[in-house]
Amino acid sequence: MHPLVLSVEQMRQADLAACERFGIPSLLLMENAGRGVAELVLARAAARRRAGDNVAIVCGAGANGGDGFVAARHLAQRGVDVRVFLCAPRSRIQGDAAIALGALERVHAVSIEDGSAWAEELTWRSSFEGASVIVDAIFGIGLRDDVEGVPRAAIAAMNESRAYKIALDVPSGLDADTGRVRGLAFEADLTATMGARKLGLALDADARIGAVEVVDLGVPLSPPPDAGPLCHWIDGPTLRGDLPVKGATAHKGTAGHLLVVAGSAGKTGAALLAGRAALRGGVGLVTLASTAAGQAALDAKVVEIMTAHYTETEDADPRASAGVLAALAVRMDAVAIGPGIPTGPNMRGVVRELASRLAVPMVIDADALNLIGNDIVRVLSIAQAPRVLTPHPGEMSRLMSRPVEEIQRNRVAAARQVAERTNAIVVLKGARTLVAAPDGTVFINPTACGALATGGSGDVLTGLIGAFLAQGVEALAAARAAVFIHGAAGEAVAERLGSGLTAGDLPDAIAAVIRSGL
């Protein structure tokens, strides 16, 4: 099972459901959370703690502060010099957090200081002198407004410190649902998140959250069915069961045949990248269908790939060209369409005919998406086989007739909406690519590799998805596996070449990632 990524409301419902199902009081969940944090502090920050140094834990009034109180108690019991600072008056700390604070107060070795009136950053800075580790337990998922006043001063001072910084659940000041900064956010080296990763830790690849560790709360977490569709963090080992396996008796005819409709004069590189990626993804046969000029150029470049053409000119005759491609598709196991195709008005009819009527799985990318545009719902309403759409934000903008900025503000909602309306799998590309299913389930790819921002990398992804579809992998699993492997290949190449990565480097790296077993 791919790990859950929960919204704030889903996490709260999951906590409540766990308590009701197992008869476990919420205080025990807090105890498990705090103990897990203490273990992380000991394991991850041990090398940074020097003799005479202390661990400073800054706590708010809510459950996040309660987790901090429990962590402080466990650290003190392990002989760690701990100092706790309150960001809120003692009178505001209630419920489980108050019980946890009361237990901490009985550990006389722990210094607890009331900083609820310290509105100056300088006061907080001086308080952190001698701390080699600072733990942020102010808000977590309990943030409701922009950070101001005492918490802002505390966060600013923590950020200025050279200590190793650990956030509990979600860095204070970071919106737990969107990842956006609410005024000012704690800049963590490590985020210890409780029970499950939160959406705000998954969506914004630039968020200053450091490494993320999920703290086990001791009970399985699952929101109730009425909590809405779930998001998942794509996990490499879990993907292994999705990948096709070639047996000893396999041959090219049993490993799938992919038709790639791609390329045109001056754009045959896109077709070649998609074709090479498909072969490295394990498909047995690839045929690249292009314009006549495109085929001539491709014939001078390809070795293992077959070619065909569907039009003599760069603007295809809709009926004739669609007929040629449909005849080719009869003996294919899947189709990939879009990279580098002509964009003339006649090609619009070709793409729409194929997208709606071909009875084989299809991945639709690049200019094929642009040629369908905001008519995507009608075009796919009669599709007779699975469809995978792979838009980048600009293409998504054209599909939805909405500004790119609006889509980027809520990528999950945009991907879900198009997937539901088209009954297709939607791969919304970008840092942390999203894979959305029609039922609202979303898978978030962990990759955020800036080196992949290069021409042709999307064509490689299209070829890889097509390869998995042609080998019989179900559409959601094919898209999920392909985006993970594509990202992992980018990261592997970037380690060697940095920003000098080109899309042509990716196919061989894809084969290496698959061979490694993920």
Short mmCIF file of C-alpha atoms in Angstrom, two decimals:
data_model
loop_
_atom_site.label_atom_id
_atom_site.label_comp_id
_atom_site.label_asym_id
_atom_site.label_seq_id
_atom_site.Cartn_x
_atom_site.Cartn_y
_atom_site.Cartn_z
CA MET A 1 0.00 0.00 0.00
CA HIS A 2 1.34 3.42 -0.94
CA PRO A 3 1.60 5.61 2.21
CA LEU A 4 -1.25 8.00 2.93
CA VAL A 5 -1.00 11.76 2.49
CA LEU A 6 -3.77 13.39 4.50
CA SER A 7 -5.46 16.75 4.72
CA VAL A 8 -5.87 18.33 8.14
CA GLU A 9 -9.50 17.25 8.36
CA GLN A 10 -8.72 13.72 7.21
CA MET A 11 -5.97 13.44 9.82
CA ARG A 12 -8.32 14.56 12.57
CA GLN A 13 -10.94 12.07 11.45
CA ALA A 14 -8.33 9.31 11.24
CA ASP A 15 -7.20 10.04 14.82
CA LEU A 16 -10.79 9.96 16.04
CA ALA A 17 -11.56 6.76 14.12
CA ALA A 18 -8.45 5.06 15.56
CA CYS A 19 -9.45 5.99 19.10
CA GLU A 20 -13.01 4.73 18.60
CA ARG A 21 -12.02 1.55 16.80
CA PHE A 22 -9.31 0.43 19.19
CA GLY A 23 -10.59 2.05 22.38
CA ILE A 24 -7.34 3.95 22.74
CA PRO A 25 -7.48 7.37 24.41
CA SER A 26 -6.12 10.31 22.44
CA LEU A 27 -3.61 10.89 25.24
CA LEU A 28 -1.94 7.60 24.32
CA LEU A 29 -1.60 8.75 20.71
CA MET A 30 0.11 11.89 22.03
CA GLU A 31 2.38 9.75 24.20
CA ASN A 32 3.35 7.60 21.21
CA ALA A 33 3.96 10.70 19.08
CA GLY A 34 6.18 12.38 21.65
CA ARG A 35 8.15 9.23 22.34
CA GLY A 36 8.71 8.75 18.61
CA VAL A 37 9.96 12.32 18.32
CA ALA A 38 12.37 11.78 21.20
CA GLU A 39 13.77 8.74 19.42
CA LEU A 40 14.24 10.77 16.26
CA VAL A 41 16.02 13.54 18.16
CA LEU A 42 18.38 10.98 19.68
CA ALA A 43 18.99 9.20 16.37
CA ARG A 44 19.21 12.12 13.96
CA ALA A 45 20.75 14.84 16.10
CA ALA A 46 23.18 12.86 18.27
CA ALA A 47 26.20 13.84 16.22
CA ARG A 48 25.28 17.51 16.51
CA ARG A 49 24.94 17.54 20.30
CA ARG A 50 28.07 18.58 22.14
CA ALA A 51 28.88 18.38 25.83
CA GLY A 52 27.12 21.18 27.67
CA ASP A 53 24.60 21.75 24.88
CA ASN A 54 20.88 21.41 25.34
CA VAL A 55 17.79 20.62 23.31
CA ALA A 56 15.38 23.56 23.19
CA ILE A 57 11.69 22.73 22.59
CA VAL A 58 9.30 25.60 21.87
CA CYS A 59 5.68 24.61 22.59
CA GLY A 60 2.31 26.10 21.78
CA ALA A 61 -0.96 25.62 23.61
CA GLY A 62 -2.46 22.85 21.46
CA ALA A 63 -1.81 19.21 20.68
CA ASN A 64 1.43 20.06 18.89
CA GLY A 65 2.73 21.57 22.12
CA GLY A 66 1.54 18.43 23.92
CA ASP A 67 3.69 16.30 21.60
CA GLY A 68 6.59 18.57 22.47
CA PHE A 69 6.00 18.15 26.23
CA VAL A 70 6.01 14.37 25.89
CA ALA A 71 9.18 14.44 23.77
CA ALA A 72 10.87 16.64 26.38
CA ARG A 73 9.99 14.19 29.15
CA HIS A 74 11.35 11.20 27.27
CA LEU A 75 14.55 13.04 26.35
CA ALA A 76 15.10 14.08 29.95
CA GLN A 77 14.62 10.50 31.09
CA ARG A 78 17.37 9.54 28.65
CA GLY A 79 19.76 12.02 30.25
CA VAL A 80 19.41 14.83 27.71
CA ASP A 81 19.57 18.42 28.95
CA VAL A 82 16.19 19.80 27.83
CA ARG A 83 14.79 23.33 28.03
CA VAL A 84 11.12 23.93 27.23
CA PHE A 85 9.74 27.33 26.25
CA LEU A 86 6.03 28.14 26.30
CA CYS A 87 4.73 30.29 23.45
CA ALA A 88 1.32 30.60 25.09
CA PRO A 89 0.23 31.32 28.68
CA ARG A 90 0.03 28.28 30.93
CA SER A 91 -3.69 28.96 31.43
CA ARG A 92 -4.41 28.38 27.72
CA ILE A 93 -2.93 24.89 27.70
CA GLN A 94 -5.79 22.46 28.19
CA GLY A 95 -6.89 18.90 27.51
CA ASP A 96 -4.29 16.27 26.66
CA ALA A 97 -1.60 18.94 26.28
CA ALA A 98 -2.21 20.11 29.86
CA ILE A 99 -1.88 16.55 31.13
CA ALA A 100 1.36 16.12 29.19
CA LEU A 101 2.70 19.40 30.62
CA GLY A 102 1.75 18.33 34.13
CA ALA A 103 3.71 15.10 33.70
CA LEU A 104 6.68 17.07 32.40
CA GLU A 105 6.57 19.45 35.36
CA ARG A 106 7.16 16.47 37.67
CA VAL A 107 10.51 15.85 35.93
CA HIS A 108 12.55 18.35 37.93
CA ALA A 109 15.56 18.15 35.61
CA VAL A 110 13.66 19.97 32.84
CA SER A 111 13.67 23.76 32.69
CA ILE A 112 10.26 25.17 31.65
CA GLU A 113 10.20 28.88 30.87
CA ASP A 114 7.15 31.00 30.11
CA GLY A 115 7.91 32.94 26.92
CA SER A 116 4.31 33.89 26.22
CA ALA A 117 5.12 37.59 26.63
CA TRP A 118 8.39 37.56 24.67
CA ALA A 119 7.39 39.58 21.63
CA GLU A 120 10.97 40.51 20.75
CA GLU A 121 13.04 38.22 18.55
CA LEU A 122 16.19 39.19 20.45
CA THR A 123 14.79 37.73 23.69
CA TRP A 124 14.18 34.42 21.99
CA ARG A 125 17.61 34.44 20.37
CA SER A 126 19.37 34.84 23.68
CA SER A 127 17.26 32.01 25.11
CA PHE A 128 18.51 29.61 22.47
CA GLU A 129 22.18 30.12 23.28
CA GLY A 130 23.76 26.76 24.00
CA ALA A 131 21.13 24.80 22.07
CA SER A 132 22.46 22.37 19.50
CA VAL A 133 18.95 21.18 18.62
CA ILE A 134 15.76 23.25 18.44
CA VAL A 135 12.36 21.56 18.25
CA ASP A 136 9.35 23.48 16.92
CA ALA A 137 6.12 22.34 18.60
CA ILE A 138 4.09 25.54 18.31
CA PHE A 139 1.25 24.93 15.82
CA GLY A 140 1.58 21.76 13.73
CA ILE A 141 -1.72 21.23 11.88
CA GLY A 142 -3.48 23.57 14.31
CA LEU A 143 -2.50 26.77 12.46
CA ARG A 144 -5.56 28.88 11.67
CA ASP A 145 -4.27 32.38 10.90
CA ASP A 146 -1.11 34.05 9.68
CA VAL A 147 1.70 33.89 12.23
CA GLU A 148 2.04 37.06 14.29
CA GLY A 149 3.14 38.29 17.71
CA VAL A 150 5.06 36.01 20.08
CA PRO A 151 5.03 32.94 17.82
CA ARG A 152 6.44 34.99 14.94
CA ALA A 153 9.26 36.30 17.11
CA ALA A 154 10.03 32.78 18.32
CA ILE A 155 10.03 31.34 14.78
CA ALA A 156 12.25 34.13 13.47
CA ALA A 157 14.75 33.49 16.24
CA MET A 158 14.67 29.73 15.68
CA ASN A 159 15.34 30.23 11.99
CA GLU A 160 18.35 32.42 12.78
CA SER A 161 19.85 29.82 15.08
CA ARG A 162 22.61 27.54 13.81
CA ALA A 163 21.14 24.62 15.75
CA TYR A 164 19.73 21.55 14.03
CA LYS A 165 16.01 22.25 13.55
CA ILE A 166 13.23 19.70 13.94
CA ALA A 167 9.55 20.44 13.31
CA LEU A 168 6.79 18.40 14.91
CA ASP A 169 4.10 17.30 12.45
CA VAL A 170 4.26 20.39 10.20
CA PRO A 171 6.67 23.34 10.51
CA SER A 172 4.84 26.13 12.34
CA GLY A 173 3.61 28.75 9.90
CA LEU A 174 3.29 26.30 7.01
CA ASP A 175 -0.26 25.61 5.86
CA ALA A 176 -0.72 21.88 6.43
CA ASP A 177 -3.07 21.53 3.45
CA THR A 178 -1.29 23.63 0.80
CA GLY A 179 2.32 24.01 1.90
CA ARG A 180 2.09 27.79 1.60
CA VAL A 181 3.73 30.02 4.20
CA ARG A 182 1.30 31.88 6.45
CA GLY A 183 3.30 34.99 7.31
CA LEU A 184 6.47 33.24 8.50
CA ALA A 185 7.33 29.55 8.75
CA PHE A 186 9.85 27.52 10.70
CA GLU A 187 12.64 26.30 8.42
CA ALA A 188 13.22 22.69 9.38
CA ASP A 189 16.11 20.36 8.76
CA LEU A 190 13.81 17.48 9.69
CA THR A 191 10.05 17.24 9.98
CA ALA A 192 8.70 14.49 12.23
CA THR A 193 5.11 14.15 11.04
CA MET A 194 2.57 12.19 13.06
CA GLY A 195 0.93 9.06 11.69
CA ALA A 196 0.92 10.09 8.04
CA ARG A 197 2.45 12.69 5.76
CA LYS A 198 0.34 15.83 5.40
CA LEU A 199 -0.60 17.43 2.08
CA GLY A 200 1.34 20.58 2.92
CA LEU A 201 4.50 18.50 3.23
CA ALA A 202 3.98 16.89 -0.16
CA LEU A 203 2.79 19.51 -2.64
CA ASP A 204 5.32 22.35 -2.53
CA ALA A 205 8.77 21.03 -3.39
CA ASP A 206 10.33 24.34 -2.31
CA ALA A 207 8.91 24.24 1.21
CA ARG A 208 11.62 24.37 3.88
CA ILE A 209 10.67 21.13 5.57
CA GLY A 210 13.94 19.20 5.37
CA ALA A 211 13.79 15.42 5.47
CA VAL A 212 10.39 14.01 6.44
CA GLU A 213 10.01 11.10 8.87
CA VAL A 214 6.60 9.62 9.68
CA VAL A 215 6.23 8.88 13.39
CA ASP A 216 4.31 5.67 14.08
CA LEU A 217 1.41 6.32 16.45
CA GLY A 218 1.01 2.66 17.34
CA VAL A 219 -2.32 2.16 15.56
CA PRO A 220 -3.22 1.88 11.87
CA LEU A 221 -4.60 5.16 10.56
CA SER A 222 -7.37 5.32 8.01
CA PRO A 223 -9.92 8.12 7.63
CA PRO A 224 -13.57 7.01 7.49
CA PRO A 225 -15.09 6.55 4.00
CA ASP A 226 -16.95 9.86 4.20
CA ALA A 227 -13.67 11.76 4.66
CA GLY A 228 -13.36 12.08 0.89
CA PRO A 229 -10.93 10.63 -1.67
CA LEU A 230 -7.40 10.04 -0.44
CA CYS A 231 -3.95 11.01 -1.60
CA HIS A 232 -0.97 8.66 -1.48
CA TRP A 233 2.81 9.12 -1.58
CA ILE A 234 4.23 6.93 -4.37
CA ASP A 235 6.53 4.35 -2.85
CA GLY A 236 9.13 2.63 -5.03
CA PRO A 237 9.09 -0.83 -3.45
CA THR A 238 5.28 -0.89 -3.56
CA LEU A 239 5.44 -0.30 -7.33
CA ARG A 240 7.30 -3.53 -8.00
CA GLY A 241 4.10 -5.49 -8.25
CA ASP A 242 2.86 -3.13 -11.00
CA LEU A 243 5.76 -3.70 -13.38
CA PRO A 244 5.54 -6.25 -16.19
CA VAL A 245 7.82 -9.28 -15.92
CA LYS A 246 9.23 -11.07 -18.94
CA GLY A 247 9.35 -14.82 -18.51
CA ALA A 248 12.02 -17.05 -19.98
CA THR A 249 9.84 -17.83 -23.02
CA ALA A 250 8.95 -14.19 -23.77
CA HIS A 251 9.61 -12.78 -27.23
CA LYS A 252 9.06 -9.46 -28.96
CA GLY A 253 5.52 -10.39 -29.88
CA THR A 254 4.51 -11.10 -26.29
CA ALA A 255 6.10 -7.96 -24.84
CA GLY A 256 3.70 -5.55 -26.51
CA HIS A 257 3.70 -3.32 -29.59
CA LEU A 258 3.41 0.44 -29.09
CA LEU A 259 2.35 2.87 -31.79
CA VAL A 260 3.80 6.34 -31.18
CA VAL A 261 2.12 9.07 -33.25
CA ALA A 262 4.74 11.77 -33.00
CA GLY A 263 7.14 14.01 -34.84
CA SER A 264 6.98 16.22 -37.89
CA ALA A 265 9.49 18.23 -39.90
CA GLY A 266 11.95 19.72 -37.40
CA LYS A 267 10.44 17.84 -34.45
CA THR A 268 11.48 14.25 -34.99
CA GLY A 269 13.56 14.34 -31.82
CA ALA A 270 10.35 14.20 -29.76
CA ALA A 271 9.28 11.02 -31.55
CA LEU A 272 12.69 9.42 -31.15
CA LEU A 273 12.84 10.18 -27.43
CA ALA A 274 9.41 8.66 -26.86
CA GLY A 275 10.34 5.57 -28.88
CA ARG A 276 13.67 5.01 -27.13
CA ALA A 277 12.04 5.45 -23.71
CA ALA A 278 9.41 2.88 -24.64
CA LEU A 279 12.05 0.32 -25.59
CA ARG A 280 13.95 0.94 -22.34
CA GLY A 281 10.63 0.46 -20.57
CA GLY A 282 10.57 -3.11 -21.85
CA VAL A 283 8.09 -3.00 -24.72
CA GLY A 284 8.81 -5.54 -27.46
CA LEU A 285 8.12 -3.42 -30.54
CA VAL A 286 7.75 0.29 -31.30
CA THR A 287 6.42 1.88 -34.48
CA LEU A 288 6.82 5.63 -34.90
CA ALA A 289 4.12 7.12 -37.15
CA SER A 290 4.92 10.60 -38.44
CA THR A 291 4.46 12.77 -41.47
CA ALA A 292 6.22 11.73 -44.68
CA ALA A 293 9.00 14.24 -44.02
CA GLY A 294 9.16 13.12 -40.43
CA GLN A 295 9.46 9.46 -41.41
CA ALA A 296 12.28 10.22 -43.82
CA ALA A 297 14.20 12.01 -41.08
CA LEU A 298 13.49 9.27 -38.56
CA ASP A 299 14.65 6.51 -40.92
CA ALA A 300 18.10 8.10 -40.84
CA LYS A 301 18.16 7.98 -37.01
CA VAL A 302 16.48 4.81 -35.80
CA VAL A 303 17.84 1.29 -35.51
CA GLU A 304 15.54 -0.82 -33.30
CA ILE A 305 12.37 1.18 -34.08
CA MET A 306 10.02 0.82 -37.06
CA THR A 307 8.53 3.83 -38.84
CA ALA A 308 5.42 4.69 -40.80
CA HIS A 309 3.73 7.81 -42.11
CA TYR A 310 0.09 8.81 -42.14
CA THR A 311 0.21 11.96 -44.30
CA GLU A 312 2.27 13.26 -47.19
CA THR A 313 1.96 16.84 -46.00
CA GLU A 314 2.46 18.53 -42.66
CA ASP A 315 -1.25 19.31 -42.26
CA ALA A 316 -2.95 15.94 -42.52
CA ASP A 317 -6.17 15.15 -44.30
CA PRO A 318 -8.42 14.32 -41.33
CA ARG A 319 -10.32 11.37 -42.71
CA ALA A 320 -7.50 9.71 -44.64
CA SER A 321 -4.88 10.17 -41.93
CA ALA A 322 -7.18 8.97 -39.17
CA GLY A 323 -7.95 5.92 -41.31
CA VAL A 324 -4.26 5.10 -41.82
CA LEU A 325 -3.53 5.40 -38.10
CA ALA A 326 -6.61 3.40 -37.14
CA ALA A 327 -5.47 0.60 -39.46
CA LEU A 328 -2.02 0.65 -37.86
CA ALA A 329 -3.54 0.61 -34.38
CA VAL A 330 -5.47 -2.60 -35.07
CA ARG A 331 -2.28 -4.62 -34.54
CA MET A 332 -1.00 -2.50 -31.64
CA ASP A 333 -1.38 -3.01 -27.90
CA ALA A 334 -1.31 0.71 -27.04
CA VAL A 335 -0.92 4.14 -28.61
CA ALA A 336 0.97 7.24 -27.53
CA ILE A 337 0.10 10.43 -29.37
CA GLY A 338 1.25 14.03 -29.25
CA PRO A 339 5.01 14.70 -29.04
CA GLY A 340 6.04 16.98 -31.89
CA ILE A 341 2.98 16.36 -34.09
CA PRO A 342 1.78 18.99 -36.58
CA THR A 343 -0.52 21.61 -35.14
CA GLY A 344 -2.49 22.64 -38.20
CA PRO A 345 -6.30 22.77 -38.19
CA ASN A 346 -6.71 19.44 -39.99
CA MET A 347 -4.63 17.61 -37.41
CA ARG A 348 -7.20 18.61 -34.81
CA GLY A 349 -9.72 16.30 -36.44
CA VAL A 350 -7.21 13.44 -36.62
CA VAL A 351 -6.38 13.65 -32.93
CA ARG A 352 -9.98 13.92 -31.81
CA GLU A 353 -11.03 10.96 -33.93
CA LEU A 354 -8.27 8.75 -32.57
CA ALA A 355 -8.71 9.84 -28.95
CA SER A 356 -12.41 9.11 -29.00
CA ARG A 357 -12.61 5.97 -31.13
CA LEU A 358 -9.46 3.83 -30.98
CA ALA A 359 -10.22 0.73 -28.94
CA VAL A 360 -6.74 0.42 -27.43
CA PRO A 361 -5.20 2.11 -24.35
CA MET A 362 -3.76 5.51 -25.19
CA VAL A 363 -1.55 8.14 -23.61
CA ILE A 364 -2.31 11.65 -24.89
CA ASP A 365 0.38 14.30 -24.51
CA ALA A 366 1.72 17.64 -25.72
CA ASP A 367 0.14 19.06 -28.88
CA ALA A 368 -2.46 16.30 -28.95
CA LEU A 369 -3.82 17.76 -25.70
CA ASN A 370 -3.67 21.27 -27.11
CA LEU A 371 -5.54 20.21 -30.25
CA ILE A 372 -8.33 18.72 -28.13
CA GLY A 373 -8.35 21.69 -25.76
CA ASN A 374 -11.34 22.37 -23.57
CA ASP A 375 -13.43 19.97 -25.65
CA ILE A 376 -11.70 17.12 -23.81
CA VAL A 377 -14.82 15.96 -21.94
CA ARG A 378 -16.89 15.54 -25.09
CA VAL A 379 -14.06 13.92 -27.03
CA LEU A 380 -13.36 11.30 -24.38
CA SER A 381 -17.01 10.67 -23.52
CA ILE A 382 -17.15 7.84 -26.07
CA ALA A 383 -13.60 6.54 -25.60
CA GLN A 384 -13.62 2.75 -25.82
CA ALA A 385 -10.40 2.05 -23.89
CA PRO A 386 -8.37 3.61 -21.06
CA ARG A 387 -6.89 7.06 -21.63
CA VAL A 388 -3.97 8.69 -19.82
CA LEU A 389 -3.61 12.46 -20.13
CA THR A 390 -0.20 14.01 -19.36
CA PRO A 391 -0.54 17.82 -19.26
CA HIS A 392 1.95 20.28 -17.87
CA PRO A 393 0.32 23.30 -16.17
CA GLY A 394 0.05 25.27 -19.42
CA GLU A 395 -1.70 22.42 -21.19
CA MET A 396 -3.91 21.89 -18.16
CA SER A 397 -4.87 25.55 -18.38
CA ARG A 398 -6.08 25.03 -21.94
CA LEU A 399 -7.99 21.86 -21.03
CA MET A 400 -9.79 23.62 -18.17
CA SER A 401 -10.01 27.16 -19.61
CA ARG A 402 -8.51 28.46 -16.38
CA PRO A 403 -5.38 30.52 -15.68
CA VAL A 404 -2.21 28.60 -14.90
CA GLU A 405 -1.94 30.44 -11.57
CA GLU A 406 -5.33 29.13 -10.48
CA ILE A 407 -4.38 25.57 -11.36
CA GLN A 408 -1.06 25.82 -9.55
CA ARG A 409 -2.79 27.12 -6.42
CA ASN A 410 -4.69 23.84 -6.10
CA ARG A 411 -3.10 21.21 -8.28
CA VAL A 412 -4.83 18.33 -6.52
CA ALA A 413 -8.30 19.77 -7.15
CA ALA A 414 -7.49 20.48 -10.80
CA ALA A 415 -6.17 16.97 -11.46
CA ARG A 416 -9.16 15.41 -9.70
CA GLN A 417 -11.66 17.49 -11.63
CA VAL A 418 -10.29 16.62 -15.07
CA ALA A 419 -9.90 12.94 -14.17
CA GLU A 420 -13.48 12.73 -12.94
CA ARG A 421 -14.97 14.62 -15.89
CA THR A 422 -13.05 12.69 -18.56
CA ASN A 423 -12.96 9.27 -16.86
CA ALA A 424 -9.24 9.28 -17.66
CA ILE A 425 -6.05 9.03 -15.65
CA VAL A 426 -4.54 12.51 -15.36
CA VAL A 427 -0.80 13.03 -14.93
CA LEU A 428 -0.35 16.68 -13.95
CA LYS A 429 3.36 17.22 -14.48
CA GLY A 430 5.72 19.38 -12.44
CA ALA A 431 7.75 19.09 -9.29
CA ARG A 432 5.83 16.43 -7.36
CA THR A 433 3.86 15.21 -10.39
CA LEU A 434 0.29 14.14 -9.55
CA VAL A 435 -1.46 11.06 -10.89
CA ALA A 436 -5.24 11.35 -10.46
CA ALA A 437 -7.85 8.64 -10.99
CA PRO A 438 -11.52 9.26 -11.88
CA ASP A 439 -12.62 8.25 -8.36
CA GLY A 440 -10.59 11.13 -6.89
CA THR A 441 -7.65 9.09 -5.63
CA VAL A 442 -4.38 10.98 -6.17
CA PHE A 443 -0.82 9.68 -6.11
CA ILE A 444 1.97 12.18 -5.45
CA ASN A 445 5.38 11.48 -6.95
CA PRO A 446 8.23 12.22 -4.52
CA THR A 447 10.55 13.53 -7.24
CA ALA A 448 11.37 17.22 -7.37
CA CYS A 449 14.36 17.35 -9.71
CA GLY A 450 14.98 20.70 -11.36
CA ALA A 451 17.32 19.08 -13.87
CA LEU A 452 14.27 17.48 -15.52
CA ALA A 453 13.17 20.95 -16.65
CA THR A 454 14.61 20.36 -20.10
CA GLY A 455 13.10 19.94 -23.54
CA GLY A 456 12.03 16.40 -24.33
CA SER A 457 11.75 15.02 -20.81
CA GLY A 458 7.96 14.92 -21.16
CA ASP A 459 8.29 12.97 -24.41
CA VAL A 460 10.33 10.38 -22.54
CA LEU A 461 7.58 10.06 -19.93
CA THR A 462 4.97 9.60 -22.66
CA GLY A 463 6.96 6.78 -24.21
CA LEU A 464 7.42 5.07 -20.86
CA ILE A 465 3.71 5.22 -19.97
CA GLY A 466 2.92 3.88 -23.44
CA ALA A 467 5.39 1.02 -22.97
CA PHE A 468 3.70 -0.09 -19.76
CA LEU A 469 0.23 0.17 -21.31
CA ALA A 470 1.38 -1.92 -24.27
CA GLN A 471 2.67 -4.59 -21.89
CA GLY A 472 -0.76 -4.91 -20.32
CA VAL A 473 -0.30 -2.80 -17.21
CA GLU A 474 -3.55 -1.20 -16.00
CA ALA A 475 -3.70 2.53 -16.81
CA LEU A 476 -3.43 3.93 -13.26
CA ALA A 477 -0.59 1.56 -12.37
CA ALA A 478 1.20 2.34 -15.66
CA ALA A 479 1.06 6.10 -15.05
CA ARG A 480 2.04 5.77 -11.39
CA ALA A 481 5.03 3.54 -12.14
CA ALA A 482 6.18 5.62 -15.10
CA VAL A 483 6.25 8.95 -13.29
CA PHE A 484 8.20 7.42 -10.40
CA ILE A 485 10.75 5.70 -12.62
CA HIS A 486 11.08 8.78 -14.85
CA GLY A 487 11.76 10.93 -11.80
CA ALA A 488 14.21 8.45 -10.29
CA ALA A 489 16.06 8.30 -13.61
CA GLY A 490 16.28 12.10 -13.67
CA GLU A 491 17.69 12.18 -10.16
CA ALA A 492 20.26 9.49 -11.01
CA VAL A 493 21.47 11.37 -14.09
CA ALA A 494 21.46 14.71 -12.26
CA GLU A 495 23.83 13.26 -9.66
CA ARG A 496 26.37 12.79 -12.45
CA LEU A 497 25.62 15.68 -14.77
CA GLY A 498 23.76 18.26 -12.67
CA SER A 499 21.87 20.81 -14.72
CA GLY A 500 23.63 19.49 -17.84
CA LEU A 501 21.10 16.65 -18.07
CA THR A 502 19.37 16.26 -21.43
CA ALA A 503 16.29 14.22 -22.23
CA GLY A 504 18.43 11.86 -24.30
CA ASP A 505 20.20 10.79 -21.11
CA LEU A 506 17.00 9.48 -19.57
CA PRO A 507 16.09 6.27 -21.48
CA ASP A 508 19.23 4.40 -20.44
CA ALA A 509 18.79 5.63 -16.87
CA ILE A 510 15.20 4.37 -16.95
CA ALA A 511 16.41 0.89 -17.77
CA ALA A 512 18.90 1.08 -14.90
CA VAL A 513 16.20 2.15 -12.42
CA ILE A 514 13.92 -0.70 -13.49
CA ARG A 515 16.81 -3.16 -13.24
CA SER A 516 17.60 -1.93 -9.71
CA GLY A 517 14.16 -3.07 -8.58
CA LEU A 518 13.17 0.46 -7.45
#
